[in-house]
Amino acid sequence: MVAGGRVPFIFIGSADAETVSAELRMPIGTPTEATDRAVRRIEDAALSMPEIKSVWVQVGAVSSLEGRGSLESPHLAQVILELQSVEERTAKGQRRSDQVIFALRQAVGEIPGARRLRFEEIGGGPSGAPISLGIVGATDRQISAASVDLRELLAAYPDVYDVSDDSEPGQREIRLALRDGASELGFTVTSLAEQVRGAVYGLEAFTFAGDREDVDVRVTFPRDVRRSVAAIEAMHVFTPDGRAVPLTEVATITETDSYATIRRLDGERIVTVSADVNTDRESPKQILAELDAPREGQTVSQLREIELAHGVRIVPRERQKEESESFSTLPRGMLAAVGLIFVVLTWLFQSYTQPLIVLSAVPFAMIGMVWGHFLLGFDMTMLSLIGFIALSGIVVNDSLIYMEFFNHRRRAGLGVAESCIEAGRARFRAILLTTVTTVLGLLPLMLEQSFQARFLIPMAITISGGLISATAIILVLLPCMLVMLDDAGWALRTVWRGRAEPR
């Protein structure tokens, strides 16, 4: 049911949010005034909506709400919207946070010149775009070409929008490279750069000690010279022995684009391509699975085709990376829980086989876990899996009640089948009450409608539904396993001794 999409799986689910963050990126070099005019369109549209309680705006910087630092530049702006509480909006029949974002996009429209405008609901779990893939390569040409192909591939999905990457071209710059023979005159890249920089930005010739602060005297070329590329190309530089040489004689001058930001992963250049997904109609996990699976008639996936075509690597980033790291710790947690339970049961039963029989009921609890989410209309989340680890210890309680009475009847001299029947009859009420009291204790949480409880409800559903199914199965599975174990032991003894023992 999970693999077929009947019970969707999402990392951290929430049908609503009370805080929304919007990030606006204009082209590099945009003045603060232009960025402010653009972000005011978002602010004015937000203030006109009844669901939005307050608006906070900063121009010239973007801050991480998770405390990861901030970026400061005139072309950046950030808007944080505080919505009415979920309960209040529900009572008034107002829109959900995703509907508010959609309406806000429609009201703002297309912002001229904006490179990126992204809205994000702030809730539990990792932040970032639903789809985030990093392209790692050796050269800019390879990464740029792969980024274009990947963005086109994602944009082909009708429910994927706001496809962009974090490669931001900087302003135009002049690059100098030494000509052959320039080093023989005593020039180095450092000395040449210092002289050109001194001509453009000036040199500190002297510092006066004032009454309250020092006053620096800076010597520069006239403004019209400093702002003229032709004048810079015509300037002279000096050799270490004081001889003046035309700049173009010792260096080649090229004009090209600079980099606003250079990002690296393990020493290699990386560009991250991100995209938003309409989760009401499409799952980001399914889209990534399609991209990572070979198409019909093909031997490699679409992502692998891009890697091979451009000589790059595509790796999960942001939300995908955090999800994979979280999933990698779950098997270790489950193994630790089952191992500790096995040790305790081995000490309690003085047997190595009976703890295995008790633990065999744990996988069958998945039946109730999946059906519980399906019947109550909840998606499975990371907390559902964490709840299953906790469920492995709770399911054992019912088995303990049964096994203890079974061993008691065996010590009284009854056979295995008779002991199983007696244990089921005698402990049925105790097993049922153990399950009922646990489920009733979690029922208020499962019925809670508040926004804060929505994150914990999948865990409660996992424990309650899994315990119900495990209880029903334990009363059938456990006796069958005990009888099968007795049959297997009798068969092994018969083979070992060469004669059949009386049953």
Steps between C-alpha positions, in 0.01 A plus 500: 500500500790736569691404185184535292426847632181408686670621818744774391823547689637848567786594728320748726140572418282798576186611325547855620756742641489820702817661361600553137837626377552662158844559350553745213819505293551772243792506251845561645570874518139606552496803734320481832235747384397276208489193723289691752249601230469137390452360850235762581273330247515185711449697822197690370338184364558316829352776714178487299430136592292429813689180584829687549544653844837674461772554238873537567729618220874552468670635189866437428529173689356150529517327839466130575217425740698201624795709614734411212608859444395759245592646162528875452476664159289779347329260260355280780177539698299285739138509609368300797123467532330410826161344435205468732504180705375188326211465743392860444515471123307174511229655716466796262507285186819665376762351271788266582857623480561340159186667364614834643836458325327421170275805532800716591685384190203594287471842664872582467526379143828508311762727655705655216862388506466270801729199479318308770196534726433202722242450776554238768278383784690490829419191700663192646768302323772610260466824310571563135333423170315166458748411223864598543780337298864604494716485184866439583762539227850610417429792266240775473414399145406145604293615797317771303405262219383234746300761693314604183410137420388425855284814520334413168442144624327621818301770322346232276287383795173698509488508882859622539557876506756763605790298360826687559862460603725688741766600248496877503709686242679802642589831345735548207868503595843546341743210528875538457742226398877538466642484150803293410810681608329718763656297779847577360435867569421410861121505480288251689123460507496643852709808423303573184166464682617731781594776255172478308303490821691802628412690184128419533443497875795716604786464746519624856782758488479635854288490816437806714438447869188703571342591831235227492601277211776446246463655154629297206636675191433293189657578163300391193465575134231754405145363494467513121817292467400247763167436331644463150614159384697660217688722747590198712624312197717801407661532844865419572630263766843500658764228511678428830790727390260792429461486122154588360352247259161516320253261662403340171866410435526273804141376545203388296174668596166322461154606609272226628227420753595450863352258755262627766542180705713191455374190680704185548435148623808305608719739300293478179271764349129439563182664376167407659185475287178532700131486416163522673231235455122514525480229767119478469542341158854361493750362749861626488612152598325346199650759264850430629437126474397540135809708424725245667343195328573388140231590251334236286749372246792676672777354715581810704287756680445857382724635775771255404473612136576858607795381709648302212435773241678775695741315727339617825348345811144567621461471877208564737509834680311680777173318568592185305834478678351548845232240430754240385714567807198461726400174335852363537474521881166319526634146431763548769236618746275205416790255534595644838141480626448140383842396634430636847155341504652166402755520783231574759271222373784249490576573865129481589412176317841330536468409132639618168207385285201639690622865468517450123141376501391801703680741265348332193176685576665840448503499115128416495433828679569671166154386386324712759741788452426529126127441530475748786645778283277397208173495699568826684618678184856583611820473301784296646784717626838468665325502838301195388825307461630626833172389656551154351830469685317587822223257400749211490539531877126539567395200289727281711281571805211290365736218411655504846162449664433200277847345519525521878179304549599253225827420679309465828267240346795319343668475839174352632543210255262591217599449138580782262164510323305474825715774660436729202125456528501548877718813472269649237191437710650623827679810376265620225341761727838629624639527145186679381502746790868580443422598141176684579652717773795599277275589207258696722794691647606610151148565371480866616819576307367333184176698522673832572444760229754764605785596270768401752362145532502427126866406509458243780178335382680265249710363787187436709329332203801273451503388863122455530436336163808281521413385851144409398612288205785344697266404783263317266789327327683410822209284618532296180863541397663434837335160563577393143865599538530313830351183351722531191805545723406186693456304174836621373670401826340155489612452136859600580518265797360220287766554232777533760410184695376293209168416658173681549411610848142468622312830474 
